[in-house]
Each structure stands twice: as structure tokens, then as C-alpha cells.
Amino acid sequence: MAESGKRKRLSHAHGSSQTSSSMLTGSQPGGTVGEGRFVEGSILRITMKNFLTYDHSVVHPGPNLNMIVGANGTGKSSIVCAICLGLAGKTAILGRGDKVGLYVKRGCHKGSIEIELYKSGGNVVISREIHVENNQSLWMLNGRHCPQKAVEEEVKALQIQVGNLCQFLPQEKVGEFAKMSKIELLEATEKSVGPPEMYGYHCELKNFRNKERELENIVNEKTNFLEKAKQRNERNKHDMNRYYEKKRHLDVIELLEKKKPWVEYETTRKELEDLKKERDEAKRQLSALRQAQAPMLRKIQQIDTQLKPTEAQIKAKTAAIKDASLKCKQKQDQLDRKHKEIDDIKQTQRLKQTEEDDHQKRISNTRRTIEDMKAELAKVADQPDVTPRINEVSVELRRIQMERAKIEGEKSDLRREKDNVFAEAKTLEKKLKDMDNMMNAKEEKLRGRHRDTHTALQWLRQNRQLFGGNVYEPTMLVINVKDHRFAKYVENHISFHDLRAFVFQRKDDMEKFNVEVRDKMNLRVNTICAPEESCSQRKPSRSIESLRRLGFFTYLREMFDAPDEVMSYLCQQYRVYDVPVGNDQTKAMIKTVIEEPYLKVLYTTEERYTLKRSFYSNKISTSNSALHPSQYLTITVDAEKKRQLEQQLKDCESRLREIDERMKALQKEAVALDRRDNELLAEKKQLFELKGKKRQLEQKISTKQDSLRQMENNVIDLQKIEEETKEKIEAVNFQKVAIAKVIVAQMKLRAQLNMEKVYLALETVGLTAEKTKLENDCREGASELRTTDQKCSRLEQRKVQLTEQCKGLLKRAKSICRMQLDESFPEDLRNAFSKLPNTLDEIDAMLNEEHARAECFTGLSESVVDEYNRREQEIKHLEKELEEKNNNLTTYRQNISEAKERWLKPLKQLVEQINAKFSDFFRHMQCAGEVDLHSENEEEYDKYGIRIRVKFHSSTQLHELTAYHQSGGERSVSTMLYLMALQELNRCPFRVVDEINQGMDPVNERRVFDIVVRTACKETTSQYFLITPKLLPNLQYAEEMTVLCVHNGAYMLPPSQWDEKAFLRRCLKRKARS
């Protein structure tokens, strides 16, 4: 690589006898190169002490392309880490350990980094000393202690951005470049290659646009509010006018209501004066009428005195007549009852005669029945004995009863068994439902972290029939950790991209899924095809028993369950079958553990260790990182237990079906036995009836004969009854004669009393006629007298009422007008009253009219006037404020226009230059690619972004570069070429790219390498670091590039003994011999 006359750049390293030693050798094929070729901020020197794999090493990079080459584990990426941490970068940028103390070499208490940066006014030396114990750092700037903030400001002044993936791309962040959004890529590009003020203009534009949006929203809100306020005030103005109109009507109503009681008072007072005059005239007429009626009234009074004794005698006679009539009626009632008594005696005799006739008929019927029964008894005596058959039927019935009891017992046992099995099935269903709920919780976590994957999951469940082979849901859903404490090991070992990946048994199914979900639905999802040959049962390098002495208790594969295809992929990709998990004992014995053969990755309680063994020296280098807490797999479902529960549930369902079938069979048997039992019972009943018929007939004949003898002994004596009837009738007739005599005597007394009453009535008629004549003579005068008297009383009462009413009306009128009782009527009120009507009817009519008009103005109050005035002030204030906001908005728009002009035009030119370089690089690669400035809305400056579109096959279209559409190698090529397109435009002092060629195929790797060498070695470009573990043969190198070879091992020569010329001579001799 180097010729004899060329200047050498050496990097020295000092090894330790207890740890691996390292050595970097470098050569720059060009001629004499001074520091004048370095751009401001380029790295001149990197010194590392006790840092990762290095004891002590000094690296002197060149001003252009620096290619760092070395085997895996030698310390190439350690140089990248030193650059990042030495320039105040965060550990998160590197994607390794999160604590800075983890970057100190194992076994050391502190380590240091020193970086010398080129600066025209004097180089800048930054030193960082890292202490393991407290994860703290001591900073020095040009030999003086300083805070980290001062270092960050110095680095920023030199335009170094280790957090910008366009400038600093460590190994662990290569994949994240393609995941950057268009917006993030634009910002990174602006910071990396744009003029210093470009990113500031962009931020300023975004701030201006945000302010503009805020002002637009404020102006729109205030405009709308002002318009609504004006509309409301227009309505309020109308309401205010209506309020004043209503107030005028209410004032008139108030005057009318004040005048009305005065009109009522005056009307009542005049009515009282007229009433007094009418009352006096009525009293005079009453006195004259009374004097004219006096003689006739005295005569009528004398006749009334004579009539009173006569009327009393008539009343006494009337009472005696009534008493005699009552006694006659009572005796007549007694006589009627005696007639009824005779009829009852005769009826009783007739009933006895009828009863005797019926008795004789019953005797005749009983004799015939006895004769019939005797004839039937003679027939029954000739039939055979049925007792043996009855015994046989009884035995058969007892057998059926025993069988039925046996069936019922078995049915009872089956019912109990069915209840037990049913309860067991319910318990199993509940347990399975609980497990399903736990799976739903995992799905919710997936949806919260990656919604696209959850959407694709729902689509898969609805379209699973489209696929020919097994398709598994995201790995995190089908993996079941056996113990939630093991979840952190699985999550730290398997990347989240694979945890959310769908696993396919067949590749064609995976391609079909990608077309539907990625291309058509535009969802970002990961897909995996399981190995054709299953790897799930691979054996570990060593049995776990042989590792138990070191604290290992299981392999990672044994900590979880998964379908065979998923487990096969994890075994192939992550070798989970060969990753042991230990405890605190393992941590304590870690120095012994790392010496064990075949261990590459292992876990302790809280850390992960990665072991790499040198191919040359067989020495082991280790890296460790803290375990992150589990987020997704802590929800565990025992798959074996779930399968057992599902099998138990199927067994329960099968047993329930068997029990139901057996119950149906037993029920059929029971129905057949019931039918046979009913037939035998009917036969037995018939036999018993036949056997008992003779005995029954004999008993019935005996009973009938007894009944016949009794009826013959109970014959009725009709002659005796007839004689008794005649005697009773005769006795009643004697009583009737006595009652008739009393009736005749009372009738005679009543006739005498009636004659006396007639004589008294004739006397009363004469006196009454005379009285009637006198009353007729004076009736006209008496009627007039009575009318006049009533009139006088009525007028007197009315006078009293009107007097009180006048007093009340006067008091009320003065109260309504707010006057004192002794106060005279005010003149202003008299003048106001003079304009109003003077009668009550007119006042009431006008009141009704004014009330009707006032009531038309509903919902109005004095507050509408206050509201109107207040709103007028608000509107004026709003108009003034809106004018100010519009002026501010105009100013912001002018600022935006100016800032946009300053930012967008240079940006478009910059993107066009990047696109020209990028497209040219892709044409050399025999592919196609372009870079453009993308924005859906030109006014949304925070939505601007750089879009990279590439095409690697002639049969396809240009596709946007994403983390999902292109393969890993295609993403690496696109990333590398984009960075190279920035190289010549770069204003940053250096760029670092770590192992980006790992996923490239040899053809693309060679093409990319040629482009990198050709571009990065131009004099116009800045410093470039390319880290790679391997190189293809026969690559083209440039004179301006510097090659740094990193060697690491226990048998390395000290730098003082290294002879590069002797090394090259040996290489040439070996090549000549071959």
C-alpha cells in the first residue's frame, strides 16, 4: 500500500501484559502534506488511555479520507466512541452502554481521551478524564480545567455535530439513518452542509410561521367575536328602543292607576249624597202607611184569638181517628194471618199424602232391585278363580318397580356427575378467558407503541384465508415467557423490530402480505420468513449442568414458549438455544466465566455480556450493558397450561355429551317400564274387580233387604193426620171470630169521631172567611208598607257601606299618590290628571290599551341599556386591538417573505447540488436515484423535508428510501452515497461512517468504495473517516487517503519495535514465492 519515498503517519499504541495490546499503523501515499490541507475543526490527533480495548494509543488521521481497517473486536469502533465522547457527545448517540463509566477499560478505575483539533489561530486540545466509580468526567480545554458547557460551545463554534447522522454515523446508528423522516433529514442536512445561517433561517421561518398561525387564529377569533358583538349590539339597540317605548307606556299606566282611585272616590261620594236623600223620603212614606193600616189589623187579631181553641180540638179529634184506624188495621192483619195459618195446615196434610205415595214407590223399586241382584249373583258363582293370576301380576309389578328404582338411581348419579362436569367446564372457561384478557393487554401495548403493526394485525385476522402456510402474529404476541422475571432477558436479546415482526412459513405468503400491507395500505411493518429447515431443536454447545457451578441456571430458549417456526427463526438469528442466563453468582465470577470456551453472549441478573475471541491470539474482549426493564413480555401466559386447559375443556364437553346420551337411553327404558307397569296395573284392577264382584253383590243384597224392612216399618198413617188437621182448623176459626168483633167496635168509634170533627171544621170555616175578607181589604196597604220598610232598611245599610267605602277610597288614593292624610291635592298632579279621561270606563279602557301595548315588549329590563353601552365600549376596544393584530400580522408576513427568500432559494440550490451528485453516483452504480425538496404545503415550513428516492432494478419504479421497503444492503448503499453527495458540499470539518458496508454485496461495495475514494480525496473536501472490518481485493486507492490498520492481541510488537519497511519486504517476498 505504501511506497518507499512516501511520508509515513504513524499511530502508536502501548499494550499491557495482563490485557490485550493494540497497535495502529498508518500510511499516507501522498507527498508532503502539511496542516494547511486540514479544514477548520479537523482532527489532528486522538489519544486514548484505558479506553475500551486500549491501554494507550495515539491516532494521527490524515486531512482527507481516513480508512480504518481491522478485524472485529480489535478496536475500530473504539476510535469512533473516543471521537464522540471526547467532543462532548452523549452516550445515546453511540447506542452502546448508557453510562460513560462503561467505556473505561475493564479493571481500570479511570480512563481518558484527548483530541487535538485544527484551528488557524492555534489548535484546540480537548481532554476528558472518565471516572468509573461515579460516572463523572473531568474536562480540560487547552490544558485548563473547564465545565462541559465550555467544551460544547467550542465544538459548536467549529461546526462539529456529533449528534447529526449526516456527519457522525456510528455502527449502531447505521440502520437509523434510513428511518429518519424527511423533516429530520432536511434539518440534519442543513446543519451539516448548509451555510451556517441556513438552519437558523429555517428555525426562524418556523417560528415566524407559528407566530403567524397564532396571529391568524387570534385575528380570526377576534374578527368573528367583533362581528358577533356587533350583531348582538344591533339586536340590543332594537331592544333598547323597545325598552324606552315600553317605559313611556308604563308611565302612562302609572298616572292612570293614580287617577283611578280618585275618580272612584268622587263617584262613590256623589252616590252617597244621593242615597241619603232617597233614604229620608222612604222613612216619611213608611210612617204614613202605618197610620192608615191600624184598625183592620186589630180586628184580624181578634179573629185569630177565637180560631186557636177550635183548631186545637180539631187536632185532638184527628189524632183519635188516626188511633182507631191503626187498631182496626192491626186487627185486620191478625185476621189475615189466621187465614194463612189455615192454608198452611191444609198444605201440610197434602205433603204427607205425597210423601206416602213416594214411600210406596221406593218399596216397590227396592224389591225389584233385590230380585235383579240375586239373578246376577247366580251367574257370577259359575266363573273360575282369578287369585293365581293376581299373584303373578303382583310379582311382575314388583320386578318393574325395582328396575325403575335402579334407573332412577343411575339417572341421579348421572345428573350429579353432569353438574360436576358442567361446573368444571365453567371454571376452565373462566381461566381461559383470563388468559385471553392477558393477551388483549399485550395487544394494547403493541397498539400504543406501533399502531401500524396493530392495524396490520387486524387485517391479518380478517384475511388469514389468503395464505397457504402458517402466518404468525407479531412475535411479542406469540412468545409466552414462562416467568415474568425472565421477560427482561428475552426483550434485551431480541430487537423490538423482530418482536413486532410477522413470521411466515412460506416466502410467497410473505411477499403477498408485503404487497397488501406495505404497498397498498402504506403501513410500516416488519416481516420474517422462517428457515426452511427447522432450527428450534438445536442443541447448545454445552449442557446447562456443566455451567451450574458458574451460577447459570438455564438457556434463554428454555425461558419462553413459541410456535416452531418462530422459535426456529430466533434460534437461527439470535442463537437463543446457546445463550446461558446466570444470577448474582455469575456476576461475582465474571472473570472466570469469560474464560469458558464457546460462550459468546451471556446474561447475569442485571447485565448482558458479549464476548469476542481474537482469531490470532485467542484472547477474549468483552463488552457489557445494563438490562432495560421489560415493557411487553411481562404479561405471561403458560402455553402448556393453556393447552392443557383447552384439552380439559374438550374432555368435559365430550363427557357432557356422553352423559346426555346415557340419560336419553335411560329415559327410553323408564318410559317402556312405565308403559308395562300401567298395563299390569289395569289387568290387576280388572282381576280384583272380578274377584270381588260376588262378595259385593251379596253385601248389596243384604243392604237392600235391610233398607226394605226399614221402609216397610215406616209407613205414614194418613187417617190420623186428616183428623189432626180438622182439629187445628177449628181452633183457628174461633180466634178469627174474636178478632172480627174487635174490628167492628173500632170502626164504630172512628165514625163517631169523624162526625165531631166535621162540626168543628164548619165553625172554623166561618171565622176564617171573615178573617180572609178583612185581610183582602188591607192586603194592598200592607204590601206597600212592607215594601217601603224593606226599602228603608236597604238604603240604611247601603249608606253605611258607602260611608266606609268613601273613607277607604280616599285613604287608598292618597296612599297611591304618596300623600299625607291631611295634605292638599298637588297642583302638578292635578295638571297631569286633567289630560287623562274623567270616567272609570274611559280610564279602564285606556289602562287595558296601555297594558296591552306594554305587554308586547316582553323580556326587557333596564339591563339591556347597560348591556348596550357596555358592548359599545367593548366593540371600540376590539376594533382597536384587531387593528393592532392585523398590523402585527402584516409585519410577520413581511418577515416571513424576507426570511423565506433568504432560506428557500439557497436551500433549493443546495438540494439541486446534492441531487446532481447523488444522481451521478447512482448512474455510476448503474442504478437510479434522486433527491428533492418535498413539501405538501409551501407555507408550512415545519413540514419541509428532503426526500430520497432510489431504484436498484430496471423493472421497478423509484421508491422512497425507508426502513422497510429496501433491503439492508440497499439502504446502506443509499445512505453511503447520500453522505458522499454531501462530502464536497460539506461545511463540517469531518465525517465519520462506521462499518456501513457490512450489508452490501461485493459488486455494490466495490462501486461504493470507488466513489468514496474519488470523492473524499478531492482537495475541496473535508476530513472523512471510513471504518470497515474487511476489504475486497484489488480495490483502487488514492494518494491522498490515509489507511489506518488496527491490530490487537497479546503478541503485538511495541510501537518502538515496529518496522513498516521490513513488514512490506516480507509481504513482497511471500507474494513472490506464491
mmCIF file of C-alpha atoms in Angstrom, residues 406-661:
data_model
loop_
_atom_site.group_PDB
_atom_site.id
_atom_site.type_symbol
_atom_site.label_atom_id
_atom_site.label_comp_id
_atom_site.label_asym_id
_atom_site.label_seq_id
_atom_site.Cartn_x
_atom_site.Cartn_y
_atom_site.Cartn_z
ATOM 1 C CA LYS A 406 -82.327 -48.783 39.631
ATOM 2 C CA ILE A 407 -82.791 -46.495 36.579
ATOM 3 C CA GLU A 408 -83.697 -43.519 38.776
ATOM 4 C CA GLY A 409 -80.589 -44.103 40.880
ATOM 5 C CA GLU A 410 -78.398 -44.192 37.805
ATOM 6 C CA LYS A 411 -80.066 -41.053 36.441
ATOM 7 C CA SER A 412 -79.472 -39.282 39.751
ATOM 8 C CA ASP A 413 -75.802 -40.280 39.651
ATOM 9 C CA LEU A 414 -75.547 -39.024 36.056
ATOM 10 C CA ARG A 415 -77.185 -35.712 36.963
ATOM 11 C CA ARG A 416 -74.726 -35.186 39.811
ATOM 12 C CA GLU A 417 -71.868 -36.086 37.510
ATOM 13 C CA LYS A 418 -73.196 -33.698 34.851
ATOM 14 C CA ASP A 419 -73.411 -30.845 37.383
ATOM 15 C CA ASN A 420 -69.835 -31.504 38.493
ATOM 16 C CA VAL A 421 -68.540 -31.665 34.902
ATOM 17 C CA PHE A 422 -70.501 -28.513 33.967
ATOM 18 C CA ALA A 423 -69.054 -26.627 36.954
ATOM 19 C CA GLU A 424 -65.584 -27.834 35.999
ATOM 20 C CA ALA A 425 -66.132 -26.640 32.387
ATOM 21 C CA LYS A 426 -67.233 -23.191 33.613
ATOM 22 C CA THR A 427 -64.110 -22.926 35.759
ATOM 23 C CA LEU A 428 -61.929 -23.885 32.789
ATOM 24 C CA GLU A 429 -63.691 -21.352 30.525
ATOM 25 C CA LYS A 430 -63.076 -18.612 33.119
ATOM 26 C CA LYS A 431 -59.387 -19.482 33.332
ATOM 27 C CA LEU A 432 -59.075 -19.449 29.523
ATOM 28 C CA LYS A 433 -60.920 -16.118 29.358
ATOM 29 C CA ASP A 434 -58.500 -14.649 31.905
ATOM 30 C CA MET A 435 -55.604 -15.822 29.726
ATOM 31 C CA ASP A 436 -57.241 -14.237 26.657
ATOM 32 C CA ASN A 437 -57.642 -10.961 28.563
ATOM 33 C CA MET A 438 -53.898 -11.013 29.301
ATOM 34 C CA MET A 439 -53.235 -11.430 25.567
ATOM 35 C CA ASN A 440 -55.516 -8.438 24.885
ATOM 36 C CA ALA A 441 -53.384 -6.376 27.273
ATOM 37 C CA LYS A 442 -50.295 -7.268 25.214
ATOM 38 C CA GLU A 443 -52.151 -6.170 22.067
ATOM 39 C CA GLU A 444 -52.964 -2.801 23.680
ATOM 40 C CA LYS A 445 -49.278 -2.290 24.445
ATOM 41 C CA LEU A 446 -48.439 -3.106 20.828
ATOM 42 C CA ARG A 447 -51.021 -0.627 19.562
ATOM 43 C CA GLY A 448 -49.662 2.080 21.863
ATOM 44 C CA ARG A 449 -46.050 1.550 20.679
ATOM 45 C CA HIS A 450 -46.570 0.776 16.968
ATOM 46 C CA ARG A 451 -50.051 1.460 15.585
ATOM 47 C CA ASP A 452 -49.166 0.345 12.031
ATOM 48 C CA THR A 453 -48.303 -3.150 13.258
ATOM 49 C CA HIS A 454 -51.573 -3.320 15.205
ATOM 50 C CA THR A 455 -53.538 -2.235 12.097
ATOM 51 C CA ALA A 456 -51.770 -4.922 10.036
ATOM 52 C CA LEU A 457 -52.604 -7.463 12.772
ATOM 53 C CA GLN A 458 -56.328 -6.683 12.462
ATOM 54 C CA TRP A 459 -56.092 -7.027 8.674
ATOM 55 C CA LEU A 460 -54.331 -10.412 9.011
ATOM 56 C CA ARG A 461 -57.028 -11.766 11.316
ATOM 57 C CA GLN A 462 -59.685 -10.831 8.775
ATOM 58 C CA ASN A 463 -57.779 -12.190 5.746
ATOM 59 C CA ARG A 464 -55.915 -15.223 7.074
ATOM 60 C CA GLN A 465 -57.580 -17.385 4.415
ATOM 61 C CA LEU A 466 -55.477 -15.671 1.714
ATOM 62 C CA PHE A 467 -52.334 -17.508 2.825
ATOM 63 C CA GLY A 468 -51.331 -21.097 2.143
ATOM 64 C CA GLY A 469 -48.881 -21.659 5.008
ATOM 65 C CA ASN A 470 -48.703 -20.722 8.671
ATOM 66 C CA VAL A 471 -48.719 -16.989 9.346
ATOM 67 C CA TYR A 472 -47.946 -15.924 12.897
ATOM 68 C CA GLU A 473 -48.947 -12.688 14.569
ATOM 69 C CA PRO A 474 -46.198 -10.329 15.835
ATOM 70 C CA THR A 475 -43.565 -12.243 17.777
ATOM 71 C CA MET A 476 -44.277 -10.410 21.028
ATOM 72 C CA LEU A 477 -47.848 -11.798 20.952
ATOM 73 C CA VAL A 478 -46.959 -15.424 20.244
ATOM 74 C CA ILE A 479 -43.989 -15.557 22.619
ATOM 75 C CA ASN A 480 -45.007 -16.606 26.099
ATOM 76 C CA VAL A 481 -42.411 -16.093 28.834
ATOM 77 C CA LYS A 482 -42.720 -18.827 31.433
ATOM 78 C CA ASP A 483 -41.920 -16.480 34.324
ATOM 79 C CA HIS A 484 -42.427 -12.702 34.192
ATOM 80 C CA ARG A 485 -38.962 -12.255 35.777
ATOM 81 C CA PHE A 486 -37.411 -13.720 32.616
ATOM 82 C CA ALA A 487 -39.096 -11.165 30.307
ATOM 83 C CA LYS A 488 -36.260 -8.642 30.554
ATOM 84 C CA TYR A 489 -33.713 -11.176 29.213
ATOM 85 C CA VAL A 490 -35.848 -12.003 26.172
ATOM 86 C CA GLU A 491 -36.629 -8.334 25.391
ATOM 87 C CA ASN A 492 -32.992 -7.254 25.729
ATOM 88 C CA HIS A 493 -31.852 -10.103 23.451
ATOM 89 C CA ILE A 494 -34.463 -9.797 20.692
ATOM 90 C CA SER A 495 -34.735 -6.399 18.990
ATOM 91 C CA PHE A 496 -38.084 -4.617 19.010
ATOM 92 C CA HIS A 497 -38.135 -4.757 15.194
ATOM 93 C CA ASP A 498 -38.265 -8.544 15.390
ATOM 94 C CA LEU A 499 -40.642 -8.502 18.385
ATOM 95 C CA ARG A 500 -43.190 -6.682 16.236
ATOM 96 C CA ALA A 501 -42.439 -8.722 13.108
ATOM 97 C CA PHE A 502 -44.888 -11.143 11.463
ATOM 98 C CA VAL A 503 -43.416 -14.616 10.898
ATOM 99 C CA PHE A 504 -44.262 -16.579 7.724
ATOM 100 C CA GLN A 505 -43.735 -20.234 6.953
ATOM 101 C CA ARG A 506 -43.663 -19.597 3.190
ATOM 102 C CA LYS A 507 -41.886 -16.835 1.314
ATOM 103 C CA ASP A 508 -44.698 -16.326 -1.227
ATOM 104 C CA ASP A 509 -47.094 -15.650 1.652
ATOM 105 C CA MET A 510 -44.678 -13.032 3.000
ATOM 106 C CA GLU A 511 -44.451 -11.302 -0.386
ATOM 107 C CA LYS A 512 -48.233 -11.294 -0.734
ATOM 108 C CA PHE A 513 -48.546 -9.812 2.761
ATOM 109 C CA ASN A 514 -45.973 -7.078 1.958
ATOM 110 C CA VAL A 515 -47.834 -6.094 -1.209
ATOM 111 C CA GLU A 516 -51.145 -5.784 0.638
ATOM 112 C CA VAL A 517 -49.908 -4.142 3.826
ATOM 113 C CA ARG A 518 -46.800 -2.180 2.867
ATOM 114 C CA ASP A 519 -47.584 -1.116 -0.695
ATOM 115 C CA LYS A 520 -51.371 -0.818 -0.700
ATOM 116 C CA MET A 521 -52.053 0.167 2.912
ATOM 117 C CA ASN A 522 -48.748 2.067 3.269
ATOM 118 C CA LEU A 523 -48.103 0.577 6.721
ATOM 119 C CA ARG A 524 -44.633 0.274 8.225
ATOM 120 C CA VAL A 525 -44.383 -3.356 9.300
ATOM 121 C CA ASN A 526 -41.617 -5.939 9.659
ATOM 122 C CA THR A 527 -41.899 -9.408 8.141
ATOM 123 C CA ILE A 528 -39.763 -12.526 8.624
ATOM 124 C CA CYS A 529 -39.643 -15.828 6.752
ATOM 125 C CA ALA A 530 -38.819 -18.815 8.959
ATOM 126 C CA PRO A 531 -35.866 -21.047 7.927
ATOM 127 C CA GLU A 532 -36.837 -23.868 5.593
ATOM 128 C CA GLU A 533 -35.107 -26.342 7.872
ATOM 129 C CA SER A 534 -36.253 -26.072 11.479
ATOM 130 C CA CYS A 535 -33.622 -24.865 13.965
ATOM 131 C CA SER A 536 -35.852 -24.912 17.012
ATOM 132 C CA GLN A 537 -34.347 -28.144 18.403
ATOM 133 C CA ARG A 538 -30.680 -27.250 18.041
ATOM 134 C CA LYS A 539 -28.522 -28.386 20.938
ATOM 135 C CA PRO A 540 -26.445 -25.891 22.949
ATOM 136 C CA SER A 541 -22.660 -26.033 22.807
ATOM 137 C CA ARG A 542 -22.569 -27.193 26.420
ATOM 138 C CA SER A 543 -25.170 -28.690 28.710
ATOM 139 C CA ILE A 544 -26.539 -26.394 31.372
ATOM 140 C CA GLU A 545 -25.424 -28.862 34.045
ATOM 141 C CA SER A 546 -21.800 -28.184 33.209
ATOM 142 C CA LEU A 547 -22.382 -24.450 33.731
ATOM 143 C CA ARG A 548 -24.316 -24.562 37.005
ATOM 144 C CA ARG A 549 -21.125 -24.154 39.006
ATOM 145 C CA LEU A 550 -20.819 -20.681 37.447
ATOM 146 C CA GLY A 551 -24.331 -19.662 38.502
ATOM 147 C CA PHE A 552 -26.044 -20.393 35.159
ATOM 148 C CA PHE A 553 -29.419 -21.999 35.646
ATOM 149 C CA THR A 554 -30.925 -22.174 32.121
ATOM 150 C CA TYR A 555 -30.582 -21.224 28.477
ATOM 151 C CA LEU A 556 -32.584 -18.341 27.039
ATOM 152 C CA ARG A 557 -34.657 -20.708 24.833
ATOM 153 C CA GLU A 558 -35.986 -22.517 27.900
ATOM 154 C CA MET A 559 -37.396 -19.287 29.353
ATOM 155 C CA PHE A 560 -40.213 -18.923 26.832
ATOM 156 C CA ASP A 561 -42.533 -20.832 24.526
ATOM 157 C CA ALA A 562 -43.185 -20.013 20.882
ATOM 158 C CA PRO A 563 -44.539 -21.764 17.760
ATOM 159 C CA ASP A 564 -41.986 -23.938 15.995
ATOM 160 C CA GLU A 565 -41.409 -21.545 13.053
ATOM 161 C CA VAL A 566 -40.951 -18.561 15.379
ATOM 162 C CA MET A 567 -38.608 -20.489 17.664
ATOM 163 C CA SER A 568 -36.683 -21.736 14.602
ATOM 164 C CA TYR A 569 -36.078 -18.151 13.416
ATOM 165 C CA LEU A 570 -35.000 -16.991 16.900
ATOM 166 C CA CYS A 571 -32.609 -19.942 17.199
ATOM 167 C CA GLN A 572 -31.096 -19.168 13.804
ATOM 168 C CA GLN A 573 -30.952 -15.374 14.157
ATOM 169 C CA TYR A 574 -30.316 -14.921 17.886
ATOM 170 C CA ARG A 575 -28.974 -18.387 18.891
ATOM 171 C CA VAL A 576 -31.326 -18.353 21.907
ATOM 172 C CA TYR A 577 -30.563 -22.059 22.382
ATOM 173 C CA ASP A 578 -26.922 -21.232 23.163
ATOM 174 C CA VAL A 579 -27.281 -18.113 25.380
ATOM 175 C CA PRO A 580 -26.972 -19.030 29.077
ATOM 176 C CA VAL A 581 -28.603 -16.999 31.852
ATOM 177 C CA GLY A 582 -26.968 -16.702 35.250
ATOM 178 C CA ASN A 583 -27.500 -14.999 38.587
ATOM 179 C CA ASP A 584 -25.520 -12.864 41.021
ATOM 180 C CA GLN A 585 -23.036 -15.721 41.430
ATOM 181 C CA THR A 586 -22.257 -15.413 37.702
ATOM 182 C CA LYS A 587 -21.663 -11.686 38.132
ATOM 183 C CA ALA A 588 -19.283 -12.331 41.029
ATOM 184 C CA MET A 589 -17.340 -14.935 38.988
ATOM 185 C CA ILE A 590 -17.394 -12.974 35.718
ATOM 186 C CA LYS A 591 -13.591 -13.138 35.244
ATOM 187 C CA THR A 592 -13.757 -16.916 35.432
ATOM 188 C CA VAL A 593 -16.896 -17.049 33.268
ATOM 189 C CA ILE A 594 -15.392 -15.164 30.329
ATOM 190 C CA GLU A 595 -12.534 -17.687 30.136
ATOM 191 C CA GLU A 596 -15.030 -20.505 29.470
ATOM 192 C CA PRO A 597 -14.999 -21.760 25.857
ATOM 193 C CA TYR A 598 -17.998 -21.494 23.497
ATOM 194 C CA LEU A 599 -19.610 -18.593 25.378
ATOM 195 C CA LYS A 600 -20.381 -15.633 23.104
ATOM 196 C CA VAL A 601 -23.341 -13.930 24.791
ATOM 197 C CA LEU A 602 -24.449 -14.426 28.395
ATOM 198 C CA TYR A 603 -26.673 -12.753 30.958
ATOM 199 C CA THR A 604 -26.331 -12.107 34.666
ATOM 200 C CA THR A 605 -29.100 -10.781 36.892
ATOM 201 C CA GLU A 606 -28.838 -7.186 35.645
ATOM 202 C CA GLU A 607 -26.300 -7.178 32.762
ATOM 203 C CA ARG A 608 -25.631 -8.570 29.311
ATOM 204 C CA TYR A 609 -22.095 -9.597 28.341
ATOM 205 C CA THR A 610 -20.818 -10.035 24.777
ATOM 206 C CA LEU A 611 -17.566 -11.977 24.347
ATOM 207 C CA LYS A 612 -15.296 -11.856 21.266
ATOM 208 C CA ARG A 613 -12.263 -14.137 20.879
ATOM 209 C CA SER A 614 -9.301 -12.978 18.797
ATOM 210 C CA PHE A 615 -8.599 -15.134 15.748
ATOM 211 C CA TYR A 616 -4.835 -14.585 16.158
ATOM 212 C CA SER A 617 -4.142 -14.525 19.888
ATOM 213 C CA ASN A 618 -7.249 -16.351 21.131
ATOM 214 C CA LYS A 619 -7.651 -13.545 23.703
ATOM 215 C CA ILE A 620 -11.140 -12.520 24.734
ATOM 216 C CA SER A 621 -12.568 -8.987 24.651
ATOM 217 C CA THR A 622 -15.854 -8.313 26.432
ATOM 218 C CA SER A 623 -18.487 -5.611 26.441
ATOM 219 C CA ASN A 624 -21.367 -5.347 28.836
ATOM 220 C CA SER A 625 -24.508 -3.279 29.105
ATOM 221 C CA ALA A 626 -27.232 -2.882 31.713
ATOM 222 C CA LEU A 627 -30.531 -4.691 31.103
ATOM 223 C CA HIS A 628 -33.503 -2.482 30.358
ATOM 224 C CA PRO A 629 -36.733 -3.269 32.236
ATOM 225 C CA SER A 630 -39.258 -5.321 30.302
ATOM 226 C CA GLN A 631 -42.134 -3.447 28.685
ATOM 227 C CA TYR A 632 -44.083 -6.004 26.663
ATOM 228 C CA LEU A 633 -43.451 -9.583 27.753
ATOM 229 C CA THR A 634 -44.113 -9.270 31.487
ATOM 230 C CA ILE A 635 -47.642 -10.423 30.795
ATOM 231 C CA THR A 636 -47.091 -14.187 30.721
ATOM 232 C CA VAL A 637 -49.450 -16.961 29.704
ATOM 233 C CA ASP A 638 -48.350 -20.554 30.283
ATOM 234 C CA ALA A 639 -48.917 -22.014 26.822
ATOM 235 C CA GLU A 640 -48.681 -25.614 28.083
ATOM 236 C CA LYS A 641 -51.154 -24.853 30.821
ATOM 237 C CA LYS A 642 -53.450 -23.146 28.315
ATOM 238 C CA ARG A 643 -53.225 -26.165 26.026
ATOM 239 C CA GLN A 644 -53.975 -28.464 28.965
ATOM 240 C CA LEU A 645 -56.947 -26.279 29.944
ATOM 241 C CA GLU A 646 -58.278 -26.357 26.378
ATOM 242 C CA GLN A 647 -57.846 -30.169 26.296
ATOM 243 C CA GLN A 648 -59.578 -30.482 29.681
ATOM 244 C CA LEU A 649 -62.421 -28.300 28.386
ATOM 245 C CA LYS A 650 -62.795 -30.552 25.315
ATOM 246 C CA ASP A 651 -62.802 -33.624 27.609
ATOM 247 C CA CYS A 652 -65.529 -32.024 29.744
ATOM 248 C CA GLU A 653 -67.631 -31.282 26.670
ATOM 249 C CA SER A 654 -67.161 -34.894 25.497
ATOM 250 C CA ARG A 655 -68.187 -36.240 28.925
ATOM 251 C CA LEU A 656 -71.257 -33.992 28.915
ATOM 252 C CA ARG A 657 -72.318 -35.378 25.526
ATOM 253 C CA GLU A 658 -71.826 -38.969 26.767
ATOM 254 C CA ILE A 659 -73.894 -38.242 29.898
ATOM 255 C CA ASP A 660 -76.683 -36.704 27.793
ATOM 256 C CA GLU A 661 -76.746 -39.767 25.506
#
